């Protein structure tokens, strides 16, 4: 069971906006920044969002992140078929759970 | 451009020790603020954090696996080595190494990942 809680699945049609939530606690999301990773089928994870809402170079601005308290969200606007992937949130954890904790992953299906 | 590549055995027997090597280019582990970490992913399951080593030899381990893990670096070879003792079939997974561009723990993230190496534990 993962320390950070994500919905196991999400879906949307092309062009739609979808959000994926990530719930944690005061020792992780509540006191540290959140990162999001995208894992396309059969490939290694790729950094999508860091420091809650920062996009690495090359990541489309259709992807955005936010954080409030002990929860975070990833939003994808203008959904595209190539966005179909697994998405993981992660954060440093200051408690014995740490040092780094991941969510269980959300499988995004583009219908 | 930073690249990382994992290498090691594809098959190990239960109770054996696994040794994985991460060979990287485009970064130096003698540069202040740099780290390299290991993450694994069992088939069909979520990512799991294992360990990190920083430029100053500071090391952190997953609490649940700490007794079995050792992470070291060879700056001259641009390599980081992870050893895991007493392997079990539940340790079957793809093992990734990744670059950490900051030592500020509250800002921790991994910006470049290797492609991973698959390890099967079976007799």
mmCIF file of N, CA, C and O in Angstrom, chain A residues 2 31-33 35 37 39 43-47 50-51 88 90 92 94 96-105, chain B residues 39 41 45-50 52 54 60-64 96 105-116:
data_model
loop_
_atom_site.group_PDB
_atom_site.id
_atom_site.type_symbol
_atom_site.label_atom_id
_atom_site.label_comp_id
_atom_site.label_asym_id
_atom_site.label_seq_id
_atom_site.Cartn_x
_atom_site.Cartn_y
_atom_site.Cartn_z
ATOM 1 N N UNK A 2 0.618 2.141 -0.941
ATOM 2 C CA UNK A 2 1.447 3.318 -1.102
ATOM 3 C C UNK A 2 1.134 4.371 -0.047
ATOM 4 O O UNK A 2 0.007 4.469 0.442
ATOM 5 N N UNK A 31 4.730 19.267 3.743
ATOM 6 C CA UNK A 31 5.929 20.027 4.062
ATOM 7 C C UNK A 31 6.995 19.976 2.980
ATOM 8 O O UNK A 31 8.056 20.597 3.134
ATOM 9 N N UNK A 32 6.730 19.269 1.899
ATOM 10 C CA UNK A 32 7.705 19.173 0.806
ATOM 11 C C UNK A 32 6.997 19.322 -0.543
ATOM 12 O O UNK A 32 5.774 19.215 -0.624
ATOM 13 N N UNK A 33 7.776 19.542 -1.572
ATOM 14 C CA UNK A 33 7.176 19.755 -2.883
ATOM 15 C C UNK A 33 6.801 18.418 -3.536
ATOM 16 O O UNK A 33 7.350 17.372 -3.205
ATOM 17 N N UNK A 35 6.118 16.047 -7.003
ATOM 18 C CA UNK A 35 6.571 15.832 -8.371
ATOM 19 C C UNK A 35 5.663 14.798 -9.032
ATOM 20 O O UNK A 35 5.096 13.933 -8.367
ATOM 21 N N UNK A 37 5.373 12.071 -12.388
ATOM 22 C CA UNK A 37 6.095 11.326 -13.409
ATOM 23 C C UNK A 37 5.091 10.646 -14.332
ATOM 24 O O UNK A 37 4.074 10.117 -13.879
ATOM 25 N N UNK A 39 4.660 7.635 -17.134
ATOM 26 C CA UNK A 39 5.266 6.408 -17.623
ATOM 27 C C UNK A 39 4.438 5.851 -18.769
ATOM 28 O O UNK A 39 3.361 5.277 -18.548
ATOM 29 N N UNK A 43 7.987 1.851 -21.035
ATOM 30 C CA UNK A 43 9.125 2.769 -20.975
ATOM 31 C C UNK A 43 9.419 3.175 -19.535
ATOM 32 O O UNK A 43 8.642 2.898 -18.624
ATOM 33 N N UNK A 44 10.537 3.855 -19.354
ATOM 34 C CA UNK A 44 10.915 4.361 -18.035
ATOM 35 C C UNK A 44 10.089 5.591 -17.686
ATOM 36 O O UNK A 44 9.602 6.303 -18.569
ATOM 37 N N UNK A 45 9.913 5.852 -16.402
ATOM 38 C CA UNK A 45 9.221 7.078 -16.004
ATOM 39 C C UNK A 45 9.967 8.315 -16.513
ATOM 40 O O UNK A 45 11.189 8.298 -16.696
ATOM 41 N N UNK A 46 9.182 9.373 -16.705
ATOM 42 C CA UNK A 46 9.724 10.649 -17.171
ATOM 43 C C UNK A 46 9.190 11.750 -16.269
ATOM 44 O O UNK A 46 8.007 11.757 -15.909
ATOM 45 N N UNK A 47 10.061 12.671 -15.880
ATOM 46 C CA UNK A 47 9.622 13.781 -15.042
ATOM 47 C C UNK A 47 8.672 14.674 -15.817
ATOM 48 O O UNK A 47 9.011 15.168 -16.896
ATOM 49 N N UNK A 50 7.723 19.207 -11.510
ATOM 50 C CA UNK A 50 8.515 19.218 -10.286
ATOM 51 C C UNK A 50 8.205 20.473 -9.480
ATOM 52 O O UNK A 50 7.635 21.434 -10.004
ATOM 53 N N UNK A 51 8.574 20.419 -8.216
ATOM 54 C CA UNK A 51 8.317 21.564 -7.327
ATOM 55 C C UNK A 51 6.878 22.044 -7.424
ATOM 56 O O UNK A 51 6.622 23.246 -7.562
ATOM 57 N N UNK A 88 2.436 9.006 -11.795
ATOM 58 C CA UNK A 88 2.799 8.811 -10.398
ATOM 59 C C UNK A 88 3.141 10.154 -9.747
ATOM 60 O O UNK A 88 3.880 10.964 -10.327
ATOM 61 N N UNK A 90 4.984 11.917 -6.318
ATOM 62 C CA UNK A 90 6.046 11.559 -5.385
ATOM 63 C C UNK A 90 6.443 12.783 -4.579
ATOM 64 O O UNK A 90 6.283 13.926 -5.027
ATOM 65 N N UNK A 92 9.283 13.952 -1.011
ATOM 66 C CA UNK A 92 10.147 13.606 0.102
ATOM 67 C C UNK A 92 9.262 13.436 1.335
ATOM 68 O O UNK A 92 8.278 14.138 1.497
ATOM 69 N N UNK A 94 9.382 13.254 5.569
ATOM 70 C CA UNK A 94 10.215 13.539 6.727
ATOM 71 C C UNK A 94 10.070 12.520 7.846
ATOM 72 O O UNK A 94 10.797 12.572 8.832
ATOM 73 N N UNK A 96 9.386 8.280 9.168
ATOM 74 C CA UNK A 96 10.013 6.983 8.945
ATOM 75 C C UNK A 96 9.568 6.343 7.643
ATOM 76 O O UNK A 96 10.112 5.341 7.220
ATOM 77 N N UNK A 97 8.530 6.876 7.012
ATOM 78 C CA UNK A 97 8.106 6.370 5.711
ATOM 79 C C UNK A 97 9.123 6.697 4.630
ATOM 80 O O UNK A 97 9.125 6.068 3.579
ATOM 81 N N UNK A 98 9.927 7.704 4.859
ATOM 82 C CA UNK A 98 10.772 8.244 3.815
ATOM 83 C C UNK A 98 12.012 7.459 3.531
ATOM 84 O O UNK A 98 12.143 6.344 3.997
ATOM 85 N N UNK A 99 12.926 8.026 2.711
ATOM 86 C CA UNK A 99 12.903 9.443 2.452
ATOM 87 C C UNK A 99 12.012 9.873 1.287
ATOM 88 O O UNK A 99 11.603 11.024 1.234
ATOM 89 N N UNK A 100 11.734 8.978 0.339
ATOM 90 C CA UNK A 100 10.927 9.345 -0.815
ATOM 91 C C UNK A 100 9.733 8.408 -0.891
ATOM 92 O O UNK A 100 9.888 7.193 -0.759
ATOM 93 N N UNK A 101 8.566 8.955 -1.080
ATOM 94 C CA UNK A 101 7.367 8.132 -1.201
ATOM 95 C C UNK A 101 6.669 8.417 -2.524
ATOM 96 O O UNK A 101 6.674 9.556 -3.008
ATOM 97 N N UNK A 102 6.095 7.374 -3.085
ATOM 98 C CA UNK A 102 5.360 7.465 -4.331
ATOM 99 C C UNK A 102 3.878 7.182 -4.097
ATOM 100 O O UNK A 102 3.506 6.531 -3.113
ATOM 101 N N UNK A 103 3.059 7.646 -5.027
ATOM 102 C CA UNK A 103 1.682 7.212 -5.065
ATOM 103 C C UNK A 103 1.599 5.871 -5.781
ATOM 104 O O UNK A 103 2.571 5.411 -6.383
ATOM 105 N N UNK A 104 0.437 5.258 -5.709
ATOM 106 C CA UNK A 104 0.259 3.953 -6.322
ATOM 107 C C UNK A 104 0.104 3.982 -7.835
ATOM 108 O O UNK A 104 0.057 2.930 -8.480
ATOM 109 N N UNK A 105 0.025 5.197 -8.385
ATOM 110 C CA UNK A 105 -0.086 5.324 -9.828
ATOM 111 C C UNK A 105 -1.526 5.402 -10.304
ATOM 112 O O UNK A 105 -2.424 4.769 -9.721
ATOM 113 N N UNK B 39 15.429 3.288 -7.999
ATOM 114 C CA UNK B 39 13.995 3.060 -7.844
ATOM 115 C C UNK B 39 13.689 1.727 -8.537
ATOM 116 O O UNK B 39 14.315 1.385 -9.528
ATOM 117 N N UNK B 41 10.453 -1.226 -9.809
ATOM 118 C CA UNK B 41 9.047 -1.390 -10.157
ATOM 119 C C UNK B 41 8.762 -2.853 -10.445
ATOM 120 O O UNK B 41 9.127 -3.374 -11.505
ATOM 121 N N UNK B 45 3.202 -3.218 -11.059
ATOM 122 C CA UNK B 45 3.004 -2.515 -9.794
ATOM 123 C C UNK B 45 3.605 -1.122 -9.825
ATOM 124 O O UNK B 45 4.157 -0.686 -10.826
ATOM 125 N N UNK B 46 3.515 -0.444 -8.697
ATOM 126 C CA UNK B 46 3.937 0.944 -8.605
ATOM 127 C C UNK B 46 5.447 1.066 -8.407
ATOM 128 O O UNK B 46 6.145 0.099 -8.093
ATOM 129 N N UNK B 47 5.926 2.287 -8.572
ATOM 130 C CA UNK B 47 7.322 2.602 -8.320
ATOM 131 C C UNK B 47 7.615 2.534 -6.822
ATOM 132 O O UNK B 47 6.769 2.888 -5.998
ATOM 133 N N UNK B 48 8.823 2.115 -6.496
ATOM 134 C CA UNK B 48 9.255 2.031 -5.097
ATOM 135 C C UNK B 48 10.660 2.613 -4.977
ATOM 136 O O UNK B 48 11.575 2.204 -5.667
ATOM 137 N N UNK B 49 10.798 3.544 -4.067
ATOM 138 C CA UNK B 49 12.077 4.192 -3.828
ATOM 139 C C UNK B 49 13.022 3.247 -3.088
ATOM 140 O O UNK B 49 12.602 2.543 -2.175
ATOM 141 N N UNK B 50 14.315 3.256 -3.475
ATOM 142 C CA UNK B 50 15.282 2.382 -2.825
ATOM 143 C C UNK B 50 16.370 3.157 -2.079
ATOM 144 O O UNK B 50 16.557 2.976 -0.881
ATOM 145 N N UNK B 52 19.531 6.702 -2.365
ATOM 146 C CA UNK B 52 20.173 7.810 -3.054
ATOM 147 C C UNK B 52 21.561 8.031 -2.465
ATOM 148 O O UNK B 52 21.764 7.809 -1.270
ATOM 149 N N UNK B 54 24.659 11.110 -2.639
ATOM 150 C CA UNK B 54 24.963 12.454 -3.083
ATOM 151 C C UNK B 54 26.458 12.656 -3.316
ATOM 152 O O UNK B 54 27.287 11.833 -2.926
ATOM 153 N N UNK B 60 21.005 7.884 1.691
ATOM 154 C CA UNK B 60 19.709 7.645 2.321
ATOM 155 C C UNK B 60 19.121 6.373 1.737
ATOM 156 O O UNK B 60 19.272 6.127 0.547
ATOM 157 N N UNK B 61 18.420 5.622 2.583
ATOM 158 C CA UNK B 61 17.853 4.340 2.161
ATOM 159 C C UNK B 61 16.369 4.255 2.504
ATOM 160 O O UNK B 61 15.907 4.894 3.452
ATOM 161 N N UNK B 62 15.663 3.431 1.749
ATOM 162 C CA UNK B 62 14.289 3.095 2.103
ATOM 163 C C UNK B 62 14.307 2.401 3.459
ATOM 164 O O UNK B 62 15.050 1.433 3.652
ATOM 165 N N UNK B 63 13.492 2.885 4.409
ATOM 166 C CA UNK B 63 13.513 2.278 5.746
ATOM 167 C C UNK B 63 13.202 0.776 5.729
ATOM 168 O O UNK B 63 13.796 0.012 6.486
ATOM 169 N N UNK B 64 12.313 0.368 4.854
ATOM 170 C CA UNK B 64 11.898 -1.035 4.842
ATOM 171 C C UNK B 64 12.964 -1.961 4.254
ATOM 172 O O UNK B 64 12.929 -3.171 4.470
ATOM 173 N N UNK B 96 15.601 0.989 -11.799
ATOM 174 C CA UNK B 96 15.992 2.207 -12.488
ATOM 175 C C UNK B 96 16.973 3.011 -11.637
ATOM 176 O O UNK B 96 16.847 3.055 -10.415
ATOM 177 N N UNK B 105 16.293 18.562 0.360
ATOM 178 C CA UNK B 105 15.381 17.422 0.409
ATOM 179 C C UNK B 105 13.933 17.814 0.143
ATOM 180 O O UNK B 105 13.224 17.075 -0.542
ATOM 181 N N UNK B 106 13.491 18.966 0.635
ATOM 182 C CA UNK B 106 12.085 19.324 0.415
ATOM 183 C C UNK B 106 11.788 19.597 -1.053
ATOM 184 O O UNK B 106 10.635 19.588 -1.474
ATOM 185 N N UNK B 107 12.826 19.810 -1.861
ATOM 186 C CA UNK B 107 12.651 20.061 -3.294
ATOM 187 C C UNK B 107 13.028 18.842 -4.132
ATOM 188 O O UNK B 107 13.095 18.929 -5.344
ATOM 189 N N UNK B 108 13.218 17.693 -3.487
ATOM 190 C CA UNK B 108 13.754 16.494 -4.126
ATOM 191 C C UNK B 108 12.955 16.074 -5.352
ATOM 192 O O UNK B 108 11.727 15.963 -5.308
ATOM 193 N N UNK B 109 13.659 15.787 -6.443
ATOM 194 C CA UNK B 109 13.023 15.181 -7.607
ATOM 195 C C UNK B 109 14.092 14.532 -8.479
ATOM 196 O O UNK B 109 15.280 14.779 -8.315
ATOM 197 N N UNK B 110 13.644 13.677 -9.410
ATOM 198 C CA UNK B 110 14.532 12.957 -10.309
ATOM 199 C C UNK B 110 14.234 13.394 -11.725
ATOM 200 O O UNK B 110 13.134 13.135 -12.217
ATOM 201 N N UNK B 111 15.183 14.063 -12.367
ATOM 202 C CA UNK B 111 14.869 14.677 -13.650
ATOM 203 C C UNK B 111 15.286 13.858 -14.863
ATOM 204 O O UNK B 111 14.781 14.089 -15.949
ATOM 205 N N UNK B 112 16.208 12.932 -14.703
ATOM 206 C CA UNK B 112 16.610 12.076 -15.817
ATOM 207 C C UNK B 112 16.709 10.638 -15.302
ATOM 208 O O UNK B 112 17.349 10.408 -14.276
ATOM 209 N N UNK B 113 16.077 9.736 -16.035
ATOM 210 C CA UNK B 113 16.042 8.332 -15.640
ATOM 211 C C UNK B 113 16.763 7.466 -16.678
ATOM 212 O O UNK B 113 16.762 7.774 -17.867
ATOM 213 N N UNK B 114 17.329 6.371 -16.207
ATOM 214 C CA UNK B 114 17.813 5.349 -17.129
ATOM 215 C C UNK B 114 16.637 4.552 -17.663
ATOM 216 O O UNK B 114 15.499 4.721 -17.208
ATOM 217 N N UNK B 115 16.921 3.661 -18.602
ATOM 218 C CA UNK B 115 15.857 2.864 -19.204
ATOM 219 C C UNK B 115 15.455 1.679 -18.338
ATOM 220 O O UNK B 115 14.418 1.058 -18.575
ATOM 221 N N UNK B 116 16.272 1.365 -17.359
ATOM 222 C CA UNK B 116 15.951 0.292 -16.439
ATOM 223 C C UNK B 116 16.550 -1.046 -16.840
ATOM 224 O O UNK B 116 16.853 -1.275 -18.016
#
